[in-house]
Amino acid sequence: MNAGITDAFVVINGPEDGAEFPVVRAPLRIGQDIACEIPVRLDSDVRPVHALVTTVSDGYRVRQLDAAPVYVNGKRAGMFRSRIVRSGGIVQVGHTQLAVECVPDGLAARSHGIVSETDLGWLMEGIVRILARSAMGTVRLLFGFLGKLRTNALLVAAILIALYFFVPSFRDRVAWAAWHATHYVRMLLGR
């Protein structure tokens, strides 16, 4: 199957049986979307972006990206509980099974000593992303409210000015309130 030049994911059971996807860089995504590095388009149970694959020493870390299940060697991988697959291992998305073939000079073999993300790191990064989105939503909501408040304040100011100039009794009440406020402030200051 694999020419031995690079690591590959090879469909061994599924609608695209025999299709080979060489691994030239990581991370890579498995899914129906044409932009995925491993596009599994003929399996209707595969989501647009179904799984994420990153390199680890002598293998690949597989994690679920959608609610649909991903299995590595028969064990379920989750979004925050990834699974490691090495040469000869099987990754299943939908009804499609992909065999992992690692070669001596492939990306996984060249990953010795490279620090890869952990499940805890992935979880923390996800929490930070969620908090950042929540904070941005709160800021947008606040600025939207302030924008409406400013618009409403201008409307209220315009109404008060119109009342002051066109309703004499309102003008008298404003003058009375202003005199009392001034008198109260003078009393507080002792003048």
Short mmCIF file of N, CA and C in Angstrom, two decimals:
data_model
loop_
_atom_site.label_atom_id
_atom_site.label_comp_id
_atom_site.label_asym_id
_atom_site.label_seq_id
_atom_site.Cartn_x
_atom_site.Cartn_y
_atom_site.Cartn_z
N MET A 1 0.82 -1.19 0.00
CA MET A 1 0.00 0.00 0.00
C MET A 1 0.87 1.26 0.00
N ASN A 2 1.48 1.56 1.13
CA ASN A 2 2.27 2.78 1.29
C ASN A 2 3.61 2.59 0.60
N ALA A 3 4.03 3.56 -0.15
CA ALA A 3 5.29 3.48 -0.89
C ALA A 3 6.50 3.57 0.03
N GLY A 4 6.29 3.83 1.32
CA GLY A 4 7.40 3.88 2.26
C GLY A 4 8.08 5.22 2.35
N ILE A 5 7.53 6.23 1.73
CA ILE A 5 8.15 7.56 1.73
C ILE A 5 7.69 8.37 2.93
N THR A 6 6.41 8.26 3.27
CA THR A 6 5.84 9.04 4.36
C THR A 6 4.79 8.23 5.10
N ASP A 7 4.46 8.66 6.30
CA ASP A 7 3.38 8.02 7.04
C ASP A 7 2.09 8.20 6.25
N ALA A 8 1.12 7.31 6.50
CA ALA A 8 -0.15 7.42 5.77
C ALA A 8 -1.28 6.83 6.59
N PHE A 9 -2.48 7.32 6.31
CA PHE A 9 -3.71 6.73 6.79
C PHE A 9 -4.35 6.07 5.57
N VAL A 10 -4.64 4.78 5.66
CA VAL A 10 -5.16 4.02 4.53
C VAL A 10 -6.52 3.44 4.90
N VAL A 11 -7.52 3.68 4.04
CA VAL A 11 -8.85 3.14 4.29
C VAL A 11 -8.80 1.63 4.04
N ILE A 12 -9.10 0.85 5.10
CA ILE A 12 -9.08 -0.61 4.95
C ILE A 12 -10.48 -1.21 5.00
N ASN A 13 -11.45 -0.41 5.42
CA ASN A 13 -12.82 -0.90 5.47
C ASN A 13 -13.74 0.30 5.42
N GLY A 14 -14.51 0.42 4.38
CA GLY A 14 -15.42 1.54 4.24
C GLY A 14 -15.69 1.82 2.78
N PRO A 15 -16.53 2.81 2.52
CA PRO A 15 -16.91 3.12 1.13
C PRO A 15 -15.73 3.50 0.22
N GLU A 16 -14.65 3.96 0.79
CA GLU A 16 -13.50 4.38 -0.03
C GLU A 16 -12.33 3.42 0.16
N ASP A 17 -12.62 2.14 0.30
CA ASP A 17 -11.63 1.10 0.56
C ASP A 17 -10.42 1.23 -0.36
N GLY A 18 -9.24 1.30 0.26
CA GLY A 18 -8.00 1.39 -0.51
C GLY A 18 -7.45 2.80 -0.67
N ALA A 19 -8.26 3.80 -0.38
CA ALA A 19 -7.78 5.19 -0.51
C ALA A 19 -6.66 5.43 0.50
N GLU A 20 -5.62 6.10 0.07
CA GLU A 20 -4.46 6.35 0.91
C GLU A 20 -4.25 7.85 1.06
N PHE A 21 -4.03 8.27 2.31
CA PHE A 21 -3.83 9.69 2.60
C PHE A 21 -2.47 9.88 3.26
N PRO A 22 -1.48 10.38 2.52
CA PRO A 22 -0.15 10.57 3.10
C PRO A 22 -0.15 11.71 4.13
N VAL A 23 0.67 11.55 5.16
CA VAL A 23 0.79 12.56 6.21
C VAL A 23 2.06 13.36 5.92
N VAL A 24 1.88 14.61 5.51
CA VAL A 24 3.04 15.46 5.21
C VAL A 24 3.22 16.56 6.24
N ARG A 25 2.16 16.85 6.99
CA ARG A 25 2.25 17.85 8.06
C ARG A 25 1.14 17.59 9.06
N ALA A 26 1.28 18.15 10.22
CA ALA A 26 0.27 17.99 11.26
C ALA A 26 0.04 19.36 11.88
N PRO A 27 -1.08 19.63 12.48
CA PRO A 27 -2.21 18.73 12.66
C PRO A 27 -2.98 18.51 11.36
N LEU A 28 -3.76 17.44 11.35
CA LEU A 28 -4.61 17.17 10.20
C LEU A 28 -5.98 16.77 10.69
N ARG A 29 -6.96 17.00 9.84
CA ARG A 29 -8.35 16.74 10.20
C ARG A 29 -8.91 15.62 9.34
N ILE A 30 -9.78 14.82 9.94
CA ILE A 30 -10.49 13.77 9.23
C ILE A 30 -11.95 14.19 9.18
N GLY A 31 -12.56 14.16 7.98
CA GLY A 31 -13.96 14.53 7.87
C GLY A 31 -14.44 14.54 6.44
N GLN A 32 -15.71 14.85 6.25
CA GLN A 32 -16.29 14.90 4.90
C GLN A 32 -15.92 16.18 4.15
N ASP A 33 -15.57 17.22 4.87
CA ASP A 33 -15.23 18.49 4.24
C ASP A 33 -14.02 18.32 3.32
N ILE A 34 -14.11 18.86 2.15
CA ILE A 34 -13.03 18.77 1.16
C ILE A 34 -11.74 19.41 1.67
N ALA A 35 -11.86 20.35 2.61
CA ALA A 35 -10.67 21.02 3.16
C ALA A 35 -9.91 20.14 4.16
N CYS A 36 -10.52 19.02 4.60
CA CYS A 36 -9.83 18.12 5.53
C CYS A 36 -8.66 17.44 4.83
N GLU A 37 -7.60 17.23 5.58
CA GLU A 37 -6.43 16.56 5.01
C GLU A 37 -6.71 15.08 4.73
N ILE A 38 -7.65 14.50 5.47
CA ILE A 38 -8.12 13.14 5.20
C ILE A 38 -9.62 13.24 4.92
N PRO A 39 -9.98 13.51 3.65
CA PRO A 39 -11.40 13.67 3.32
C PRO A 39 -12.09 12.32 3.11
N VAL A 40 -12.99 11.97 4.01
CA VAL A 40 -13.76 10.73 3.90
C VAL A 40 -15.16 11.16 3.47
N ARG A 41 -15.37 11.28 2.16
CA ARG A 41 -16.58 11.91 1.65
C ARG A 41 -17.73 10.96 1.39
N LEU A 42 -17.46 9.68 1.24
CA LEU A 42 -18.54 8.76 0.86
C LEU A 42 -19.23 8.08 2.03
N ASP A 43 -18.78 8.32 3.25
CA ASP A 43 -19.38 7.73 4.45
C ASP A 43 -20.32 8.77 5.05
N SER A 44 -21.63 8.50 4.99
CA SER A 44 -22.61 9.48 5.46
C SER A 44 -22.59 9.68 6.98
N ASP A 45 -21.95 8.77 7.72
CA ASP A 45 -21.86 8.93 9.17
C ASP A 45 -20.65 9.76 9.61
N VAL A 46 -19.85 10.20 8.66
CA VAL A 46 -18.69 11.04 8.98
C VAL A 46 -19.13 12.49 8.89
N ARG A 47 -18.81 13.26 9.91
CA ARG A 47 -19.17 14.68 9.99
C ARG A 47 -18.22 15.51 9.13
N PRO A 48 -18.57 16.79 8.86
CA PRO A 48 -17.67 17.63 8.06
C PRO A 48 -16.25 17.70 8.62
N VAL A 49 -16.11 17.93 9.91
CA VAL A 49 -14.80 17.86 10.56
C VAL A 49 -14.99 16.95 11.77
N HIS A 50 -14.62 15.70 11.60
CA HIS A 50 -14.95 14.64 12.55
C HIS A 50 -13.88 14.46 13.62
N ALA A 51 -12.61 14.49 13.23
CA ALA A 51 -11.52 14.22 14.19
C ALA A 51 -10.30 15.06 13.87
N LEU A 52 -9.49 15.27 14.91
CA LEU A 52 -8.23 16.01 14.78
C LEU A 52 -7.09 15.05 15.09
N VAL A 53 -6.04 15.08 14.27
CA VAL A 53 -4.89 14.21 14.45
C VAL A 53 -3.65 15.08 14.59
N THR A 54 -2.88 14.86 15.67
CA THR A 54 -1.61 15.57 15.88
C THR A 54 -0.52 14.52 16.09
N THR A 55 0.73 14.93 15.95
CA THR A 55 1.82 13.98 16.10
C THR A 55 2.25 13.84 17.55
N VAL A 56 2.66 12.64 17.87
CA VAL A 56 3.33 12.33 19.14
C VAL A 56 4.52 11.45 18.77
N SER A 57 5.37 11.19 19.71
CA SER A 57 6.54 10.37 19.45
C SER A 57 6.12 8.99 18.92
N ASP A 58 6.53 8.66 17.70
CA ASP A 58 6.25 7.38 17.03
C ASP A 58 4.76 7.10 16.80
N GLY A 59 3.93 8.11 16.71
CA GLY A 59 2.53 7.88 16.44
C GLY A 59 1.73 9.16 16.32
N TYR A 60 0.43 9.02 16.48
CA TYR A 60 -0.48 10.15 16.31
C TYR A 60 -1.52 10.16 17.43
N ARG A 61 -1.85 11.36 17.88
CA ARG A 61 -2.91 11.56 18.87
C ARG A 61 -4.19 11.88 18.10
N VAL A 62 -5.25 11.16 18.42
CA VAL A 62 -6.53 11.34 17.73
C VAL A 62 -7.56 11.80 18.75
N ARG A 63 -8.29 12.86 18.39
CA ARG A 63 -9.36 13.34 19.28
C ARG A 63 -10.59 13.69 18.44
N GLN A 64 -11.72 13.50 19.05
CA GLN A 64 -13.01 13.79 18.44
C GLN A 64 -13.20 15.30 18.38
N LEU A 65 -13.76 15.80 17.27
CA LEU A 65 -14.05 17.23 17.17
C LEU A 65 -15.54 17.50 17.12
N ASP A 66 -16.32 16.48 16.85
CA ASP A 66 -17.76 16.64 16.76
C ASP A 66 -18.38 15.65 17.73
N ALA A 67 -19.67 15.64 17.85
CA ALA A 67 -20.33 14.73 18.79
C ALA A 67 -20.32 13.29 18.28
N ALA A 68 -19.99 13.07 17.02
CA ALA A 68 -19.96 11.72 16.46
C ALA A 68 -18.74 10.96 17.00
N PRO A 69 -18.89 9.65 17.20
CA PRO A 69 -17.81 8.88 17.82
C PRO A 69 -16.60 8.65 16.92
N VAL A 70 -15.44 8.56 17.60
CA VAL A 70 -14.17 8.22 16.96
C VAL A 70 -13.57 7.10 17.80
N TYR A 71 -13.10 6.05 17.14
CA TYR A 71 -12.51 4.93 17.85
C TYR A 71 -11.07 4.74 17.40
N VAL A 72 -10.20 4.46 18.37
CA VAL A 72 -8.80 4.15 18.09
C VAL A 72 -8.55 2.77 18.68
N ASN A 73 -8.26 1.81 17.79
CA ASN A 73 -8.05 0.42 18.21
C ASN A 73 -9.20 -0.08 19.08
N GLY A 74 -10.43 0.29 18.70
CA GLY A 74 -11.62 -0.18 19.38
C GLY A 74 -12.02 0.61 20.62
N LYS A 75 -11.19 1.58 21.04
CA LYS A 75 -11.51 2.39 22.22
C LYS A 75 -11.93 3.78 21.77
N ARG A 76 -12.96 4.28 22.43
CA ARG A 76 -13.50 5.59 22.03
C ARG A 76 -12.56 6.72 22.43
N ALA A 77 -12.34 7.62 21.49
CA ALA A 77 -11.59 8.85 21.75
C ALA A 77 -12.61 9.97 21.89
N GLY A 78 -12.37 10.87 22.81
CA GLY A 78 -13.27 11.99 23.01
C GLY A 78 -12.58 13.30 22.67
N MET A 79 -13.28 14.38 22.95
CA MET A 79 -12.70 15.69 22.70
C MET A 79 -11.60 15.99 23.72
N PHE A 80 -11.84 15.60 24.98
CA PHE A 80 -10.87 15.87 26.02
C PHE A 80 -10.15 14.61 26.49
N ARG A 81 -10.51 13.47 25.93
CA ARG A 81 -9.82 12.21 26.24
C ARG A 81 -9.37 11.63 24.91
N SER A 82 -8.17 12.01 24.48
CA SER A 82 -7.66 11.56 23.20
C SER A 82 -7.11 10.14 23.30
N ARG A 83 -6.80 9.56 22.16
CA ARG A 83 -6.17 8.24 22.09
C ARG A 83 -4.96 8.34 21.17
N ILE A 84 -3.95 7.52 21.50
CA ILE A 84 -2.73 7.47 20.69
C ILE A 84 -2.81 6.26 19.77
N VAL A 85 -2.47 6.46 18.51
CA VAL A 85 -2.41 5.36 17.55
C VAL A 85 -1.00 5.32 16.96
N ARG A 86 -0.46 4.13 16.85
CA ARG A 86 0.88 3.94 16.29
C ARG A 86 0.75 3.08 15.03
N SER A 87 1.84 2.83 14.38
CA SER A 87 1.85 2.06 13.14
C SER A 87 1.12 0.73 13.33
N GLY A 88 0.21 0.44 12.41
CA GLY A 88 -0.58 -0.79 12.48
C GLY A 88 -1.90 -0.60 13.22
N GLY A 89 -2.09 0.52 13.88
CA GLY A 89 -3.33 0.79 14.61
C GLY A 89 -4.45 1.18 13.67
N ILE A 90 -5.65 1.14 14.19
CA ILE A 90 -6.85 1.43 13.40
C ILE A 90 -7.60 2.61 14.01
N VAL A 91 -7.98 3.56 13.15
CA VAL A 91 -8.83 4.68 13.53
C VAL A 91 -10.15 4.50 12.79
N GLN A 92 -11.28 4.58 13.53
CA GLN A 92 -12.58 4.45 12.89
C GLN A 92 -13.39 5.71 13.08
N VAL A 93 -13.87 6.25 11.95
CA VAL A 93 -14.80 7.38 11.94
C VAL A 93 -15.99 6.92 11.11
N GLY A 94 -17.19 7.06 11.65
CA GLY A 94 -18.36 6.54 10.95
C GLY A 94 -18.20 5.04 10.75
N HIS A 95 -18.41 4.59 9.51
CA HIS A 95 -18.22 3.17 9.18
C HIS A 95 -16.86 2.93 8.54
N THR A 96 -16.04 3.95 8.47
CA THR A 96 -14.75 3.85 7.78
C THR A 96 -13.64 3.57 8.77
N GLN A 97 -12.84 2.56 8.45
CA GLN A 97 -11.66 2.23 9.26
C GLN A 97 -10.41 2.61 8.47
N LEU A 98 -9.52 3.31 9.16
CA LEU A 98 -8.26 3.73 8.55
C LEU A 98 -7.10 3.08 9.31
N ALA A 99 -6.21 2.42 8.57
CA ALA A 99 -5.01 1.85 9.18
C ALA A 99 -3.92 2.91 9.14
N VAL A 100 -3.15 2.98 10.22
CA VAL A 100 -2.06 3.94 10.29
C VAL A 100 -0.77 3.20 9.92
N GLU A 101 -0.06 3.76 8.95
CA GLU A 101 1.22 3.20 8.54
C GLU A 101 2.30 4.24 8.78
N CYS A 102 3.23 3.91 9.66
CA CYS A 102 4.34 4.82 9.95
C CYS A 102 5.61 4.23 9.36
N VAL A 103 6.38 5.05 8.69
CA VAL A 103 7.65 4.62 8.10
C VAL A 103 8.80 5.18 8.93
N PRO A 104 9.99 4.58 8.80
CA PRO A 104 11.12 5.02 9.63
C PRO A 104 11.48 6.50 9.49
N ASP A 105 11.23 7.08 8.34
CA ASP A 105 11.58 8.48 8.14
C ASP A 105 10.35 9.38 8.09
N GLY A 106 9.20 8.87 8.56
CA GLY A 106 7.95 9.63 8.51
C GLY A 106 7.85 10.67 9.62
N LEU A 107 6.77 11.40 9.58
CA LEU A 107 6.55 12.50 10.53
C LEU A 107 6.52 12.01 11.98
N ALA A 108 5.87 10.89 12.24
CA ALA A 108 5.78 10.37 13.62
C ALA A 108 7.17 10.01 14.14
N ALA A 109 8.00 9.38 13.31
CA ALA A 109 9.35 9.00 13.74
C ALA A 109 10.22 10.23 13.99
N ARG A 110 9.97 11.29 13.26
CA ARG A 110 10.75 12.52 13.44
C ARG A 110 10.24 13.37 14.60
N SER A 111 9.20 12.90 15.31
CA SER A 111 8.60 13.67 16.40
C SER A 111 9.19 13.35 17.76
N HIS A 112 10.27 12.56 17.82
CA HIS A 112 10.91 12.27 19.11
C HIS A 112 11.37 13.56 19.76
N GLY A 113 11.04 13.73 21.03
CA GLY A 113 11.49 14.90 21.78
C GLY A 113 10.66 16.15 21.58
N ILE A 114 9.74 16.12 20.64
CA ILE A 114 8.88 17.29 20.43
C ILE A 114 7.75 17.23 21.44
N VAL A 115 7.54 18.32 22.14
CA VAL A 115 6.48 18.38 23.15
C VAL A 115 5.14 18.49 22.43
N SER A 116 4.25 17.56 22.75
CA SER A 116 2.91 17.61 22.15
C SER A 116 1.90 17.99 23.22
N GLU A 117 0.75 18.42 22.78
CA GLU A 117 -0.26 18.84 23.75
C GLU A 117 -0.79 17.61 24.49
N THR A 118 -1.19 17.84 25.71
CA THR A 118 -1.78 16.79 26.52
C THR A 118 -3.28 17.01 26.57
N ASP A 119 -3.99 16.03 27.11
CA ASP A 119 -5.44 16.19 27.25
C ASP A 119 -5.76 17.34 28.20
N LEU A 120 -4.97 17.49 29.27
CA LEU A 120 -5.19 18.58 30.21
C LEU A 120 -4.93 19.94 29.53
N GLY A 121 -3.86 20.01 28.75
CA GLY A 121 -3.57 21.24 28.01
C GLY A 121 -4.67 21.58 27.03
N TRP A 122 -5.18 20.57 26.34
CA TRP A 122 -6.28 20.76 25.39
C TRP A 122 -7.52 21.27 26.12
N LEU A 123 -7.80 20.67 27.30
CA LEU A 123 -8.95 21.10 28.10
C LEU A 123 -8.79 22.55 28.52
N MET A 124 -7.60 22.91 29.02
CA MET A 124 -7.36 24.28 29.47
C MET A 124 -7.50 25.26 28.30
N GLU A 125 -6.97 24.88 27.15
CA GLU A 125 -7.08 25.74 25.97
C GLU A 125 -8.55 25.92 25.59
N GLY A 126 -9.33 24.83 25.67
CA GLY A 126 -10.77 24.92 25.37
C GLY A 126 -11.49 25.83 26.34
N ILE A 127 -11.14 25.74 27.62
CA ILE A 127 -11.76 26.60 28.62
C ILE A 127 -11.42 28.06 28.35
N VAL A 128 -10.17 28.32 28.02
CA VAL A 128 -9.75 29.70 27.71
C VAL A 128 -10.52 30.22 26.49
N ARG A 129 -10.67 29.35 25.47
CA ARG A 129 -11.43 29.76 24.27
C ARG A 129 -12.87 30.09 24.63
N ILE A 130 -13.49 29.27 25.46
CA ILE A 130 -14.89 29.49 25.86
C ILE A 130 -15.00 30.78 26.67
N LEU A 131 -14.08 30.98 27.62
CA LEU A 131 -14.12 32.20 28.43
C LEU A 131 -13.89 33.44 27.56
N ALA A 132 -12.98 33.35 26.61
CA ALA A 132 -12.72 34.50 25.72
C ALA A 132 -13.97 34.82 24.90
N ARG A 133 -14.63 33.77 24.36
CA ARG A 133 -15.86 34.02 23.61
C ARG A 133 -16.94 34.62 24.49
N SER A 134 -17.06 34.13 25.73
CA SER A 134 -18.06 34.67 26.65
C SER A 134 -17.75 36.13 26.98
N ALA A 135 -16.47 36.43 27.22
CA ALA A 135 -16.08 37.81 27.53
C ALA A 135 -16.39 38.72 26.34
N MET A 136 -16.08 38.26 25.14
CA MET A 136 -16.35 39.09 23.96
C MET A 136 -17.85 39.30 23.79
N GLY A 137 -18.63 38.26 24.06
CA GLY A 137 -20.09 38.40 23.98
C GLY A 137 -20.61 39.40 24.99
N THR A 138 -20.05 39.36 26.20
CA THR A 138 -20.44 40.31 27.24
C THR A 138 -20.08 41.73 26.84
N VAL A 139 -18.88 41.91 26.29
CA VAL A 139 -18.45 43.25 25.84
C VAL A 139 -19.37 43.75 24.74
N ARG A 140 -19.70 42.87 23.76
CA ARG A 140 -20.59 43.27 22.68
C ARG A 140 -21.97 43.65 23.23
N LEU A 141 -22.46 42.87 24.19
CA LEU A 141 -23.75 43.15 24.80
C LEU A 141 -23.72 44.49 25.53
N LEU A 142 -22.64 44.73 26.29
CA LEU A 142 -22.50 45.98 27.03
C LEU A 142 -22.44 47.17 26.09
N PHE A 143 -21.63 47.07 25.02
CA PHE A 143 -21.54 48.19 24.09
C PHE A 143 -22.86 48.39 23.34
N GLY A 144 -23.56 47.30 23.06
CA GLY A 144 -24.88 47.42 22.43
C GLY A 144 -25.85 48.14 23.36
N PHE A 145 -25.81 47.78 24.66
CA PHE A 145 -26.66 48.44 25.64
C PHE A 145 -26.30 49.91 25.77
N LEU A 146 -24.98 50.19 25.84
CA LEU A 146 -24.55 51.59 25.96
C LEU A 146 -24.93 52.39 24.72
N GLY A 147 -24.84 51.74 23.56
CA GLY A 147 -25.25 52.42 22.33
C GLY A 147 -26.72 52.77 22.36
N LYS A 148 -27.54 51.83 22.83
CA LYS A 148 -28.97 52.08 22.94
C LYS A 148 -29.24 53.13 24.02
N LEU A 149 -28.49 53.03 25.11
CA LEU A 149 -28.65 53.99 26.19
C LEU A 149 -28.30 55.40 25.70
N ARG A 150 -27.21 55.51 24.93
CA ARG A 150 -26.82 56.81 24.39
C ARG A 150 -27.92 57.32 23.47
N THR A 151 -28.44 56.46 22.61
CA THR A 151 -29.52 56.87 21.72
C THR A 151 -30.75 57.29 22.53
N ASN A 152 -31.07 56.49 23.56
CA ASN A 152 -32.21 56.83 24.41
C ASN A 152 -31.96 58.12 25.19
N ALA A 153 -30.73 58.32 25.65
CA ALA A 153 -30.39 59.55 26.39
C ALA A 153 -30.56 60.76 25.49
N LEU A 154 -30.16 60.63 24.24
CA LEU A 154 -30.34 61.75 23.30
C LEU A 154 -31.82 62.02 23.07
N LEU A 155 -32.60 60.96 22.98
CA LEU A 155 -34.03 61.13 22.79
C LEU A 155 -34.66 61.80 24.02
N VAL A 156 -34.28 61.34 25.21
CA VAL A 156 -34.80 61.94 26.44
C VAL A 156 -34.38 63.40 26.54
N ALA A 157 -33.11 63.70 26.21
CA ALA A 157 -32.63 65.08 26.25
C ALA A 157 -33.43 65.96 25.29
N ALA A 158 -33.69 65.44 24.09
CA ALA A 158 -34.46 66.21 23.10
C ALA A 158 -35.88 66.47 23.61
N ILE A 159 -36.49 65.48 24.24
CA ILE A 159 -37.85 65.66 24.78
C ILE A 159 -37.85 66.69 25.90
N LEU A 160 -36.85 66.61 26.81
CA LEU A 160 -36.78 67.56 27.91
C LEU A 160 -36.57 68.99 27.41
N ILE A 161 -35.72 69.15 26.42
CA ILE A 161 -35.48 70.49 25.85
C ILE A 161 -36.77 71.03 25.22
N ALA A 162 -37.48 70.16 24.48
CA ALA A 162 -38.74 70.60 23.86
C ALA A 162 -39.76 70.98 24.93
N LEU A 163 -39.83 70.17 25.98
CA LEU A 163 -40.76 70.50 27.07
C LEU A 163 -40.37 71.84 27.71
N TYR A 164 -39.10 72.08 27.93
CA TYR A 164 -38.63 73.31 28.56
C TYR A 164 -39.03 74.53 27.75
N PHE A 165 -38.88 74.43 26.42
CA PHE A 165 -39.16 75.61 25.60
C PHE A 165 -40.64 75.78 25.26
N PHE A 166 -41.41 74.69 25.20
CA PHE A 166 -42.78 74.80 24.73
C PHE A 166 -43.86 74.60 25.80
N VAL A 167 -43.47 74.19 27.02
CA VAL A 167 -44.45 73.99 28.09
C VAL A 167 -44.02 74.86 29.28
N PRO A 168 -44.69 76.03 29.47
CA PRO A 168 -44.29 76.96 30.53
C PRO A 168 -44.32 76.36 31.93
N SER A 169 -45.28 75.49 32.24
CA SER A 169 -45.33 74.91 33.59
C SER A 169 -44.12 74.00 33.84
N PHE A 170 -43.66 73.32 32.78
CA PHE A 170 -42.47 72.48 32.92
C PHE A 170 -41.26 73.37 33.19
N ARG A 171 -41.16 74.49 32.47
CA ARG A 171 -40.04 75.42 32.67
C ARG A 171 -40.04 75.96 34.10
N ASP A 172 -41.23 76.25 34.63
CA ASP A 172 -41.33 76.74 36.02
C ASP A 172 -40.86 75.67 37.01
N ARG A 173 -41.22 74.41 36.77
CA ARG A 173 -40.79 73.35 37.67
C ARG A 173 -39.29 73.14 37.61
N VAL A 174 -38.70 73.25 36.41
CA VAL A 174 -37.25 73.12 36.27
C VAL A 174 -36.57 74.26 37.03
N ALA A 175 -37.08 75.47 36.90
CA ALA A 175 -36.50 76.62 37.61
C ALA A 175 -36.62 76.42 39.11
N TRP A 176 -37.77 75.96 39.59
CA TRP A 176 -37.97 75.70 41.02
C TRP A 176 -36.97 74.65 41.51
N ALA A 177 -36.80 73.52 40.75
CA ALA A 177 -35.88 72.44 41.14
C ALA A 177 -34.44 72.95 41.13
N ALA A 178 -34.10 73.76 40.15
CA ALA A 178 -32.73 74.29 40.07
C ALA A 178 -32.45 75.22 41.26
N TRP A 179 -33.43 76.09 41.62
CA TRP A 179 -33.23 76.99 42.76
C TRP A 179 -33.02 76.19 44.05
N HIS A 180 -33.83 75.15 44.28
CA HIS A 180 -33.72 74.34 45.48
C HIS A 180 -32.40 73.56 45.51
N ALA A 181 -32.00 73.06 44.40
CA ALA A 181 -30.72 72.32 44.33
C ALA A 181 -29.57 73.25 44.65
N THR A 182 -29.60 74.45 44.08
CA THR A 182 -28.55 75.43 44.34
C THR A 182 -28.54 75.82 45.82
N HIS A 183 -29.71 76.09 46.37
CA HIS A 183 -29.83 76.46 47.78
C HIS A 183 -29.29 75.35 48.68
N TYR A 184 -29.61 74.08 48.38
CA TYR A 184 -29.14 72.95 49.17
C TYR A 184 -27.62 72.82 49.12
N VAL A 185 -27.05 72.99 47.94
CA VAL A 185 -25.59 72.90 47.79
C VAL A 185 -24.94 74.03 48.57
N ARG A 186 -25.49 75.24 48.54
CA ARG A 186 -24.93 76.37 49.30
C ARG A 186 -24.98 76.09 50.81
N MET A 187 -26.06 75.47 51.27
CA MET A 187 -26.17 75.13 52.69
C MET A 187 -25.09 74.12 53.07
N LEU A 188 -24.85 73.15 52.23
CA LEU A 188 -23.83 72.14 52.51
C LEU A 188 -22.45 72.76 52.56
N LEU A 189 -22.20 73.75 51.69
CA LEU A 189 -20.88 74.37 51.64
C LEU A 189 -20.74 75.50 52.68
N GLY A 190 -21.83 75.87 53.34
CA GLY A 190 -21.78 76.87 54.38
C GLY A 190 -21.73 78.29 53.84
N ARG A 191 -22.30 78.55 52.75
CA ARG A 191 -22.28 79.90 52.18
C ARG A 191 -23.56 80.59 52.34
#
